[in-house]
Coordinates of C-alpha atoms and ligand atoms in Angstrom, one line a residue:
M1 CA 9.9 -129.9 -65.2
K2 CA 8.3 -132.7 -64.3
L3 CA 5.3 -133.1 -61.3
F4 CA 5.0 -135.9 -59.7
Y5 CA 1.8 -135.4 -57.6
S6 CA -1.4 -136.8 -56.0
P7 CA -4.4 -135.7 -59.7
F8 CA -7.1 -135.7 -57.0
H9 CA -8.6 -131.9 -58.5
T10 CA -11.3 -132.4 -55.5
F11 CA -9.2 -129.4 -53.7
I12 CA -7.0 -126.7 -54.6
H13 CA -3.8 -128.0 -54.7
K14 CA -1.4 -125.1 -53.9
V15 CA 1.6 -125.9 -55.8
L16 CA -0.1 -126.3 -58.8
V17 CA -1.8 -122.8 -57.8
T18 CA 1.6 -121.0 -57.9
A19 CA 2.5 -123.4 -61.0
H20 CA 0.4 -121.7 -63.2
E21 CA 0.5 -118.1 -61.7
A22 CA 4.0 -118.2 -62.7
G23 CA 3.5 -119.0 -66.1
L24 CA 4.9 -122.5 -66.0
W25 CA 2.0 -124.5 -66.4
D26 CA 3.3 -125.6 -70.1
Q27 CA 6.8 -126.3 -69.1
I28 CA 5.6 -128.4 -66.6
T29 CA 4.8 -133.0 -66.9
F30 CA 2.3 -133.4 -64.1
V31 CA 2.7 -137.1 -63.6
P32 CA 0.0 -138.8 -61.3
T33 CA 2.2 -140.4 -58.4
Y34 CA -0.5 -143.2 -56.1
P35 CA 1.5 -143.8 -52.8
Y36 CA -0.8 -145.1 -51.1
K37 CA -1.3 -147.7 -53.7
N38 CA 1.9 -149.0 -53.1
L39 CA 0.7 -150.2 -50.1
Q40 CA -1.6 -151.5 -51.2
G41 CA -2.5 -155.7 -52.5
E42 CA 0.2 -157.6 -53.6
D43 CA 0.0 -157.0 -57.2
Q44 CA 0.6 -152.8 -56.7
G45 CA 4.1 -153.9 -55.4
E46 CA 6.3 -150.6 -55.5
R47 CA 4.7 -149.7 -58.4
Y48 CA 4.0 -145.9 -58.1
S49 CA 7.0 -145.2 -56.1
I50 CA 9.4 -142.0 -56.4
A51 CA 11.6 -143.4 -53.5
E52 CA 14.4 -143.3 -56.2
L53 CA 14.4 -139.4 -56.1
N54 CA 12.5 -138.7 -53.4
P55 CA 14.0 -140.6 -49.7
L56 CA 10.4 -139.3 -48.1
D57 CA 8.7 -141.4 -51.0
K58 CA 5.9 -138.2 -51.2
V59 CA 4.3 -136.4 -53.2
P60 CA 4.9 -133.7 -54.1
T61 CA 8.0 -133.6 -55.4
L62 CA 9.7 -131.7 -58.3
A63 CA 12.1 -132.4 -60.8
L64 CA 13.9 -130.1 -62.8
D65 CA 14.9 -130.6 -66.2
D66 CA 19.6 -131.3 -65.1
G67 CA 17.6 -133.7 -62.8
Q68 CA 17.8 -131.5 -59.5
V69 CA 14.3 -132.8 -57.1
V70 CA 12.7 -130.3 -54.8
Y71 CA 10.7 -131.9 -52.2
G72 CA 7.9 -130.5 -49.8
S73 CA 5.4 -128.5 -51.0
Q74 CA 7.0 -125.1 -49.6
A75 CA 10.8 -125.8 -51.2
I76 CA 8.9 -127.0 -54.3
V77 CA 6.0 -123.1 -54.2
E78 CA 9.4 -120.6 -53.4
C79 CA 11.6 -123.3 -57.2
L80 CA 8.7 -122.8 -58.4
D81 CA 7.7 -118.1 -58.0
S82 CA 11.6 -118.3 -58.2
L83 CA 11.7 -119.5 -61.7
G84 CA 8.3 -117.7 -63.1
K85 CA 7.9 -114.2 -64.7
S86 CA 9.2 -111.7 -61.7
E87 CA 6.2 -109.9 -62.1
S88 CA 3.8 -112.5 -61.1
R89 CA 6.0 -114.2 -57.8
L90 CA 3.7 -114.9 -55.2
Y91 CA 7.0 -113.9 -52.4
P92 CA 6.9 -109.8 -51.9
P93 CA 10.1 -109.3 -50.9
E94 CA 11.5 -108.7 -47.7
G95 CA 9.8 -106.7 -45.9
P96 CA 6.3 -106.9 -43.4
E97 CA 4.3 -107.4 -46.6
R98 CA 6.7 -111.2 -47.2
W99 CA 6.9 -111.8 -43.6
D100 CA 3.1 -111.9 -43.4
A101 CA 2.8 -114.2 -46.7
I102 CA 4.9 -116.6 -45.2
T103 CA 3.2 -116.6 -42.0
R104 CA -0.4 -117.0 -43.4
L105 CA 1.9 -119.7 -46.1
A106 CA 2.7 -121.7 -42.5
L107 CA -1.3 -120.9 -41.3
G108 CA -3.1 -122.3 -44.2
D109 CA -0.4 -125.5 -43.7
T110 CA -0.8 -126.6 -40.3
I111 CA -5.2 -125.9 -41.4
F112 CA -4.3 -128.2 -44.3
E113 CA -1.7 -131.0 -42.1
T114 CA -4.1 -130.8 -38.8
T115 CA -7.2 -130.9 -41.2
V116 CA -5.8 -134.4 -42.6
V117 CA -4.6 -135.4 -38.8
L118 CA -8.5 -135.5 -37.6
V119 CA -9.4 -137.0 -40.9
M120 CA -7.8 -139.7 -40.5
E121 CA -8.6 -139.9 -36.9
G122 CA -12.4 -139.7 -38.5
W123 CA -12.1 -143.3 -39.8
Q124 CA -11.3 -145.2 -36.7
P125 CA -14.0 -146.8 -35.6
E126 CA -16.2 -144.6 -33.4
A127 CA -15.4 -146.8 -29.6
E128 CA -11.8 -145.5 -30.3
Q129 CA -11.7 -142.1 -31.7
R130 CA -9.1 -140.5 -29.7
I131 CA -11.7 -137.3 -28.3
G132 CA -8.6 -135.7 -26.9
V133 CA -7.0 -135.0 -30.7
F134 CA -10.8 -133.7 -31.8
E135 CA -10.2 -131.3 -28.4
W136 CA -6.6 -130.0 -29.2
I137 CA -6.7 -129.6 -33.1
W138 CA -10.1 -128.2 -33.1
P139 CA -9.2 -124.4 -31.7
K140 CA -6.2 -124.2 -33.4
I141 CA -8.2 -124.4 -36.6
I142 CA -10.4 -121.9 -35.8
R143 CA -8.2 -119.6 -34.2
G144 CA -6.3 -119.5 -37.6
L145 CA -9.7 -119.6 -39.6
D146 CA -10.6 -116.1 -37.2
R147 CA -7.2 -114.3 -38.3
L148 CA -7.5 -115.5 -41.6
E149 CA -10.8 -113.7 -41.1
S150 CA -9.6 -110.4 -40.1
S151 CA -6.7 -110.9 -43.1
C152 CA -8.6 -110.8 -45.4
A153 CA -11.0 -108.3 -44.0
K154 CA -8.4 -105.9 -43.9
G155 CA -7.8 -106.6 -47.7
F156 CA -4.5 -107.5 -49.8
K157 CA -3.2 -106.1 -52.4
R158 CA -2.4 -108.3 -54.1
F159 CA -2.1 -112.3 -55.1
D160 CA 0.4 -114.4 -52.1
I161 CA 1.7 -117.4 -51.6
G162 CA -0.1 -116.9 -48.7
Q163 CA -3.2 -117.1 -50.5
A164 CA -1.8 -120.5 -52.4
S165 CA -2.1 -122.0 -49.4
M166 CA -5.2 -121.1 -47.7
L167 CA -6.8 -122.2 -50.9
H168 CA -5.3 -124.8 -50.3
A169 CA -6.6 -125.1 -46.6
I170 CA -10.6 -124.1 -47.2
S171 CA -10.5 -126.1 -49.9
Y172 CA -9.6 -129.0 -48.2
M173 CA -12.1 -128.4 -45.3
D174 CA -14.7 -128.7 -47.0
F175 CA -13.2 -131.6 -49.3
R176 CA -12.9 -133.5 -46.0
T177 CA -16.4 -134.2 -45.9
R178 CA -17.6 -134.2 -49.2
F179 CA -15.3 -137.1 -49.6
Y180 CA -14.6 -138.5 -47.0
D181 CA -17.4 -138.6 -45.0
A182 CA -15.0 -137.8 -42.1
K183 CA -17.4 -138.3 -39.0
D184 CA -16.0 -136.1 -36.5
P185 CA -17.5 -135.8 -32.7
L186 CA -16.2 -131.8 -31.9
Y187 CA -18.0 -130.4 -35.6
P188 CA -19.2 -132.3 -37.7
D189 CA -21.1 -130.4 -39.9
F190 CA -18.3 -127.0 -39.9
D191 CA -18.4 -124.2 -42.4
C192 CA -16.1 -122.3 -42.2
F193 CA -17.3 -119.5 -43.5
E194 CA -19.5 -119.0 -40.5
N195 CA -19.2 -115.7 -39.5
R196 CA -16.3 -115.2 -41.6
P197 CA -17.9 -113.5 -43.8
N198 CA -14.5 -111.5 -45.3
L199 CA -13.3 -114.7 -46.0
Q200 CA -16.4 -116.2 -48.1
S201 CA -15.9 -112.9 -50.6
W202 CA -12.2 -113.0 -50.8
W203 CA -12.9 -117.7 -51.3
K204 CA -15.6 -116.8 -54.4
E205 CA -12.7 -114.2 -55.9
A206 CA -10.1 -116.2 -55.5
L207 CA -12.4 -119.2 -57.1
E208 CA -12.4 -117.3 -60.3
R209 CA -8.3 -117.3 -60.9
P210 CA -6.8 -118.9 -64.4
S211 CA -4.4 -120.7 -61.9
V212 CA -7.5 -122.3 -59.3
K213 CA -10.0 -123.0 -63.0
A214 CA -7.2 -125.0 -64.6
H215 CA -7.0 -127.9 -62.0
Y216 CA -9.7 -127.5 -59.9
Q217 CA -13.0 -129.9 -60.3
R218 CA -11.8 -130.4 -63.4
P219 CA -10.3 -134.7 -63.7
F220 CA -7.0 -135.7 -64.3
E221 CA -7.1 -136.0 -67.6
G222 CA -3.5 -138.1 -68.6
D223 CA -1.6 -140.8 -68.9
D224 CA -1.5 -141.8 -65.1
S225 CA -0.8 -145.6 -65.1
A226 CA 2.8 -147.3 -63.2
E227 CA 4.4 -147.3 -66.9
F228 CA 3.9 -143.9 -67.2
L229 CA 5.4 -143.0 -63.9
R230 CA 8.7 -146.1 -64.1
K231 CA 9.7 -144.0 -68.3
N232 CA 9.7 -140.2 -65.8
V233 CA 11.8 -141.9 -62.8
E234 CA 13.7 -143.3 -65.6
E235 CA 14.2 -140.1 -67.4
V236 CA 15.3 -138.1 -64.3
L237 CA 17.3 -140.8 -63.1
A238 CA 19.0 -140.7 -66.8
A239 CA 19.8 -136.7 -65.8
Q240 CA 21.0 -137.2 -63.3
G241 CA 23.2 -139.6 -64.5
R242 CA 22.0 -142.3 -62.9
Q243 CA 20.4 -146.5 -64.0
G244 CA 16.7 -147.0 -63.6
Ligands
GSH1 N1 5.2 -131.9 -45.7 C1 5.3 -132.9 -47.3 C2 3.7 -134.1 -47.2 C3 3.6 -134.5 -48.2 C4 3.1 -135.8 -47.5 O1 2.4 -136.3 -46.5 N2 2.4 -136.5 -48.9 C5 0.9 -137.2 -48.7 C6 0.3 -137.3 -49.2 S1 -0.8 -135.4 -49.9 C7 2.4 -138.5 -48.7 O2 2.9 -138.5 -49.5 N3 1.9 -139.7 -48.8 C8 2.6 -141.2 -48.9 C9 3.5 -141.8 -47.2 O3 3.6 -140.2 -46.9 O4 4.1 -142.4 -47.9 C10 4.4 -130.9 -48.7 O5 3.9 -130.2 -47.5 O6 4.8 -131.8 -49.3

């Protein structure tokens, strides 16, 4: 199978964590895809487009060997988890433990997505930034992190999909200030572990998981050329019986 994704390993990707936890790592061809390069400069053109596979032209996008394409990170993690070894499933069986895991999945994903909104707003010239955006989003993130602190205080029976999403969200909050130099008018030096000791000890322990170590802070070393991307898109189209 092929995973079309952004090969920035400076934050933790829940899809990569899930692929590794499911024991599928070695069965995946990782295909670096830079959606935003399609917008940059005339010579870039549509070279990194995967629109023939995913109408949204977004990463991550998973292509199975039979040509079926699954996109949207939530759909991909569920698919990978179900293809993996049953003893290491990240989705608990139906019942309260599962509802808790998928609720934390939703919470982590929303913290991540709203942090992206804050980063993008922070890129605007200071005079043009909409303070209302920050005032609207920050309370959600803060309450969300407080809820995760309570979850970590109770502890977990085992690693689950909710924790994969928590890793994604929390690593991105850190990445936001280090990489983007994001200027935040409300919380310029926000530290998600301040007054959240249980979240911090959970985080430190989770960083030791092989599924995190396999990619986090490790530069991507494979082929990330547009030609490699195109070859892989064509292979998926061929598996579907379509012409490139
Ligand atoms: N809800 C989607 C969001 C995916 C998404 O927006 N990916 C971004 C990169 S992080 C992207 O591909 N953007 C390119 C575009 O929107 O054209 C998911 O969880 O997979």
